[in-house]
mmCIF file of C-alpha atoms in Angstrom:
data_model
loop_
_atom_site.group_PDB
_atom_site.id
_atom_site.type_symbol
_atom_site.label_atom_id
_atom_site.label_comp_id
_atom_site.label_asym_id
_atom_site.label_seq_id
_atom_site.Cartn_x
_atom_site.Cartn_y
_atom_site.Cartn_z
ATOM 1 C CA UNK A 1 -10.882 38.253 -90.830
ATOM 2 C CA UNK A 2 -9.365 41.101 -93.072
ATOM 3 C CA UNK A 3 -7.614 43.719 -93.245
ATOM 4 C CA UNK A 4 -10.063 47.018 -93.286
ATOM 5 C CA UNK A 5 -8.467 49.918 -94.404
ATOM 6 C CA UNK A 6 -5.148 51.290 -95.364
ATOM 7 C CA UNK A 7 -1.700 49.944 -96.931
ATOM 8 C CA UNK A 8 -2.891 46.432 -96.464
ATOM 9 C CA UNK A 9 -6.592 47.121 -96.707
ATOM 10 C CA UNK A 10 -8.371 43.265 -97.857
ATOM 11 C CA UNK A 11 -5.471 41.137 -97.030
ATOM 12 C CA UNK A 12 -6.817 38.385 -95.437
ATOM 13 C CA UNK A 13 -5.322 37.163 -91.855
ATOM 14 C CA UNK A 14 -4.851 33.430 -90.130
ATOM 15 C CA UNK A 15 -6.646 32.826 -87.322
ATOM 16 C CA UNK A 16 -5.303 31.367 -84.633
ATOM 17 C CA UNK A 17 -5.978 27.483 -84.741
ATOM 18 C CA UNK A 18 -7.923 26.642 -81.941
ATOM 19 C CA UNK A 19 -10.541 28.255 -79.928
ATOM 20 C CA UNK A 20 -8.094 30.386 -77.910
ATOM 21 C CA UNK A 21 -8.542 33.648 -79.457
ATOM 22 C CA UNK A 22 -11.466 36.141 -79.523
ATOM 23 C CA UNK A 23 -10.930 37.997 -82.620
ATOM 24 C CA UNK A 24 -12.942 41.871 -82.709
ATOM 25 C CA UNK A 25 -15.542 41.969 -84.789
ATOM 26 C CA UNK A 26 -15.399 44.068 -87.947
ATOM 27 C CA UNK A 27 -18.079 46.699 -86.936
ATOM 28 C CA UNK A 28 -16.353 46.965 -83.522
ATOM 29 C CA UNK A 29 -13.173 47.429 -85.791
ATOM 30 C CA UNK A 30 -14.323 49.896 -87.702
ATOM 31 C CA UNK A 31 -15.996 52.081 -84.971
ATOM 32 C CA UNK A 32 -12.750 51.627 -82.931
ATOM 33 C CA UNK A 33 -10.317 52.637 -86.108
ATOM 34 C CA UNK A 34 -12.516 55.596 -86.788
ATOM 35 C CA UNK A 35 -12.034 56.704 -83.152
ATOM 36 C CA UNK A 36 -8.727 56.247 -83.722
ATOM 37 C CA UNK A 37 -8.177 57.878 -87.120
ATOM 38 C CA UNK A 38 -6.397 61.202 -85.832
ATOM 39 C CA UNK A 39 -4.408 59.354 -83.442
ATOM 40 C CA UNK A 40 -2.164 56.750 -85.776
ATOM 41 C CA UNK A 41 0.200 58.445 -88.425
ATOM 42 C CA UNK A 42 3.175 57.853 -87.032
ATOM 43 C CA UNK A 43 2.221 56.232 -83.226
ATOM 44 C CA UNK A 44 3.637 53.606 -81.605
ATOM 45 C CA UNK A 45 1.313 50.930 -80.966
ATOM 46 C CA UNK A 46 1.411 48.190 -78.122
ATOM 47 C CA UNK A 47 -1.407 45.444 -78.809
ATOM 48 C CA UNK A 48 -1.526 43.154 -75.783
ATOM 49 C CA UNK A 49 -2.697 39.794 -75.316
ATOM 50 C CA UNK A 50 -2.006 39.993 -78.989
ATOM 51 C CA UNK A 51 -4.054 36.813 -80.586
ATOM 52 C CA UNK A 52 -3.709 36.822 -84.629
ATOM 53 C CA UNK A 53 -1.909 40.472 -84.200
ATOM 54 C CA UNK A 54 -5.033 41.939 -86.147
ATOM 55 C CA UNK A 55 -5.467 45.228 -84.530
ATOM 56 C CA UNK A 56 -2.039 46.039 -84.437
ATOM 57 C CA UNK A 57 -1.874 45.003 -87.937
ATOM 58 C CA UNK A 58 -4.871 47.284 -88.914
ATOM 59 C CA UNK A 59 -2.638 49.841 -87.098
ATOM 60 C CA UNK A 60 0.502 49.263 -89.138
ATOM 61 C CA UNK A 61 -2.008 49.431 -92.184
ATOM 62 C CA UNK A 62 -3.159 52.989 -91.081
ATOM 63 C CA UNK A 63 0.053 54.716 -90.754
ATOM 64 C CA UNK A 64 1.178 53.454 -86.902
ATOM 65 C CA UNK A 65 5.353 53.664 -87.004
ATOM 66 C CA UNK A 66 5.404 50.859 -85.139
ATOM 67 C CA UNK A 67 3.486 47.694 -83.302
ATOM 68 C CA UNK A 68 4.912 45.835 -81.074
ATOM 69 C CA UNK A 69 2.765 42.320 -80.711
ATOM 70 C CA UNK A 70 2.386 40.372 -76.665
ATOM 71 C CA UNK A 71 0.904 37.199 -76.377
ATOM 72 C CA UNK A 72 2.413 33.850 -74.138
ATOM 73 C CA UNK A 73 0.566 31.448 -76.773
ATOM 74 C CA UNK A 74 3.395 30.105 -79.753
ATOM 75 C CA UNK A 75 0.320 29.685 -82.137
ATOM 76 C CA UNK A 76 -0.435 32.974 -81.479
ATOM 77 C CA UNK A 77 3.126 34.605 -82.192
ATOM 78 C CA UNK A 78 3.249 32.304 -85.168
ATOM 79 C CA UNK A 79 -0.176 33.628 -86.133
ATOM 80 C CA UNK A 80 0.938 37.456 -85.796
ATOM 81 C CA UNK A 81 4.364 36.834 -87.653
ATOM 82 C CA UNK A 82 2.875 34.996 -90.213
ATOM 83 C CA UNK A 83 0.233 37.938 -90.541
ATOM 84 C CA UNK A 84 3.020 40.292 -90.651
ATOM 85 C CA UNK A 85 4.628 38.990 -93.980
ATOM 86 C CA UNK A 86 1.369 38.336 -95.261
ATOM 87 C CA UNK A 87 0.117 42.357 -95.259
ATOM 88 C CA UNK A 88 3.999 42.972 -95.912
ATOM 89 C CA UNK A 89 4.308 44.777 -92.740
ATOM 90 C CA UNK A 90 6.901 42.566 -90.813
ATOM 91 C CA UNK A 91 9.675 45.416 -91.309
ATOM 92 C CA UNK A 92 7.420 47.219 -88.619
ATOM 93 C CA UNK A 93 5.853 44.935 -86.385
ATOM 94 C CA UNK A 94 7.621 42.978 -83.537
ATOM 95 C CA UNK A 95 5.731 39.866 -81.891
ATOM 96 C CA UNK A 96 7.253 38.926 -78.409
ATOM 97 C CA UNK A 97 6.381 35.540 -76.934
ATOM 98 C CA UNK A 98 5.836 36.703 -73.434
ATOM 99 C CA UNK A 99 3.123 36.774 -70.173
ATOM 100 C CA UNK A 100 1.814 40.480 -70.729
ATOM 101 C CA UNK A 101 1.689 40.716 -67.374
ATOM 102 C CA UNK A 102 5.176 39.746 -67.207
ATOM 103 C CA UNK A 103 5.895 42.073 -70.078
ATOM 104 C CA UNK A 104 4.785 44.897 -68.712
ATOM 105 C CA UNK A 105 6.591 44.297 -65.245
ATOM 106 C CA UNK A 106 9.907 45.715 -66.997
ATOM 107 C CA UNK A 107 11.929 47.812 -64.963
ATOM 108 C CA UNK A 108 12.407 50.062 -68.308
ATOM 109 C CA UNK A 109 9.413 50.437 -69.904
ATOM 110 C CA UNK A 110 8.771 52.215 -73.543
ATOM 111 C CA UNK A 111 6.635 54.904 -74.109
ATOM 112 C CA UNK A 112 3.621 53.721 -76.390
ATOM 113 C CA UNK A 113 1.051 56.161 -77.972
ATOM 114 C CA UNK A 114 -1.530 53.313 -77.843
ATOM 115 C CA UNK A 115 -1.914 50.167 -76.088
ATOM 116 C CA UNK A 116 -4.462 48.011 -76.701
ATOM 117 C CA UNK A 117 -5.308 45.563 -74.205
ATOM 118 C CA UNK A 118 -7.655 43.035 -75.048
ATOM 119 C CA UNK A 119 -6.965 39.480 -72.965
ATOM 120 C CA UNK A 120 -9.056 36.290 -72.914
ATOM 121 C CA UNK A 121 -12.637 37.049 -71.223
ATOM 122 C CA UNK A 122 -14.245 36.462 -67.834
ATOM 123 C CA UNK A 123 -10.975 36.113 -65.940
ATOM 124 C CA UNK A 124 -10.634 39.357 -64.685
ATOM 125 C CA UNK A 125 -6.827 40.225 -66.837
ATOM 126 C CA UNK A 126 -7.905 43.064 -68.478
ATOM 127 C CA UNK A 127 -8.385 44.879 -65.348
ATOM 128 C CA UNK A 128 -4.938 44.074 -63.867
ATOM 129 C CA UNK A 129 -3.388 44.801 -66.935
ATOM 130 C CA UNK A 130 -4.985 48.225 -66.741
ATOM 131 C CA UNK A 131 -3.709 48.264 -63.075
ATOM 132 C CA UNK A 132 -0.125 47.618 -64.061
ATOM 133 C CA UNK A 133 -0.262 50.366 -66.652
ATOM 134 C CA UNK A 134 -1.493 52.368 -64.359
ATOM 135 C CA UNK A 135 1.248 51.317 -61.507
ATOM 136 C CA UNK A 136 4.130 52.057 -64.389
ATOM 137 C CA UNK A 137 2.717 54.915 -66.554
ATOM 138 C CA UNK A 138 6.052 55.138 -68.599
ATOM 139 C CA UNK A 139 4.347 52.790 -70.782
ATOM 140 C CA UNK A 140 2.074 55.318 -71.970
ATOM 141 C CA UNK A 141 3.405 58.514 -73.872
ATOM 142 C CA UNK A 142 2.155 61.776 -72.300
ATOM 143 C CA UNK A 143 -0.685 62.161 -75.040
ATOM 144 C CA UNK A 144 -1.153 58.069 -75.340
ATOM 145 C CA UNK A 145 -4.445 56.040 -74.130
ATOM 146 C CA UNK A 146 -5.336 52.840 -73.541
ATOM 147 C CA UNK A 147 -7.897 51.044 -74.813
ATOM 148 C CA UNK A 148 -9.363 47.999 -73.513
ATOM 149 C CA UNK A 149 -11.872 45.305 -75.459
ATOM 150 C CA UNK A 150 -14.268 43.740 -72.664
ATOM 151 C CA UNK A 151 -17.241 41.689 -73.147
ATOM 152 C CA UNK A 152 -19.884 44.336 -71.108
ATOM 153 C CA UNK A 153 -20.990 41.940 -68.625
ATOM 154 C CA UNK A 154 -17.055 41.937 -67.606
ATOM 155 C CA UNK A 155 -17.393 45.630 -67.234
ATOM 156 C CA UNK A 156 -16.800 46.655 -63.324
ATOM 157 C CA UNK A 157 -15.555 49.960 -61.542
ATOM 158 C CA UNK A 158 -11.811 50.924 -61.627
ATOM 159 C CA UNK A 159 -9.270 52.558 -59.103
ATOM 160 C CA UNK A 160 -6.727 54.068 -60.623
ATOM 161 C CA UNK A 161 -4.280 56.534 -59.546
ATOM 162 C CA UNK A 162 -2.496 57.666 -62.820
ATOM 163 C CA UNK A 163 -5.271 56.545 -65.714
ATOM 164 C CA UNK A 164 -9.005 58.454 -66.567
ATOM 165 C CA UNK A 165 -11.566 57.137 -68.274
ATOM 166 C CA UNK A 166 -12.184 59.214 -71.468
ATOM 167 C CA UNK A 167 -14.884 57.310 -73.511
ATOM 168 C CA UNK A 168 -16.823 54.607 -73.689
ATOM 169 C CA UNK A 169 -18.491 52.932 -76.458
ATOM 170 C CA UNK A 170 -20.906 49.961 -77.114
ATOM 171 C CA UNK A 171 -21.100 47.376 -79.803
ATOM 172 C CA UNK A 172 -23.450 44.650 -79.461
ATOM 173 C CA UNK A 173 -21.261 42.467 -77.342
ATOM 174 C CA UNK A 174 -18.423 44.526 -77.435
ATOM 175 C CA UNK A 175 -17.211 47.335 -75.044
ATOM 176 C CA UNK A 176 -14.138 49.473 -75.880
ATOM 177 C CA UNK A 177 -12.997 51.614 -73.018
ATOM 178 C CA UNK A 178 -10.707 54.370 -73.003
ATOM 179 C CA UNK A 179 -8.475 55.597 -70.510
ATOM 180 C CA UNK A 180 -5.681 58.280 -70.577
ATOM 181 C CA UNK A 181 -3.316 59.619 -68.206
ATOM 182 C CA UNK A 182 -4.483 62.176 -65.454
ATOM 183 C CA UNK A 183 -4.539 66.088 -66.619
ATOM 184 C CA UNK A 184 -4.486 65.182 -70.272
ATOM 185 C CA UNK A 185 -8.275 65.460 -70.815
ATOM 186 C CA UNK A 186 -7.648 68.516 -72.754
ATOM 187 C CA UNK A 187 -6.682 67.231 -75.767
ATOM 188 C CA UNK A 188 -9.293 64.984 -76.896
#
């Protein structure tokens, strides 16, 4: 796992020890990163269920202000941290050891250009993670999205009252989704 592009582009990352973590693959990365490309300079990124912190890191490496990490796992906010002063972007990044359900239950929530929300498969978190975005939508900035990693057989329909679908997109076993808030269509 590596670094693709950008400030930090080949710097090598830890894994998480263990079997705990589903890292994206690279050609997911890529495709997701170049989806992202006009989106980053200067965001404020939000990568949940955070794991070895590396697509907030690829973020940071791309011109994102800011990344804050989320995962409940110590290895994994070790992991992230130590990933952080590895690719020299520490000064930017902020893991939190916390649920990310519990996280995002803050009475005060921060505005995030992009959250990325990509929790451990087949037990159903991703979706009410989207829900609780969706419940609190100051957690989104009004020209964010949200983008959530699935495996496609996890893939099911959503009611939501604040969030869209924008996109969808396909890679092998990979499926990033994209949602944004209601009305803001326009600009993508």
């Amino acid at each position: 796992m590596r670094v693709i592009s950008g400030t930090a582009k080949g710097k090598k990352l830890k894994s998480v020890p263990g079997d705990s973590t589903r890292p994206i693959t690279d050609r997911a990365k890529v495709a997701l990163f170049d989806i992202l490309s006009g989106e980053l300079e200067g965001s404020v990124f939000l990568d949940l269920f955070a794991g070895t912190g590396g697509v907030g890191i690829e973020a940071l490496s791309r011109g994102a202000r800011r990344a804050v990490f989320v995962d409940v796992e110590p290895k994994s906010i070790h992991t992230v941290r130590a990933n952080l002063q590895a690719t020299r972007l520490a000064d930017r990044g902020e893991a939190i050891r916390s649920d990310s359900f519990r996280f995002l239950d803050r009475t005060q929530p921060e505005a995030f250009d992009i959250i990325y929300v990509a929790p451990p498969q087949y037990k159903g978190l991703w979706l009410h993670a989207l829900d609780a975005i969706d419940r609190q939508p100051g957690w989104l900035a009004p020209d964010g999205m949200v983008v959530v990693q699935i495996d496609p057989k996890e893939e099911r329909g959503v009611a939501l009252t604040r969030l869209v679908e924008f996109d969808r997109r396909r890679y092998g076993s990979t499926l990033l989704w994209f949602f944004e808030k209601r009305g803001e269509q326009a600009g993508r």
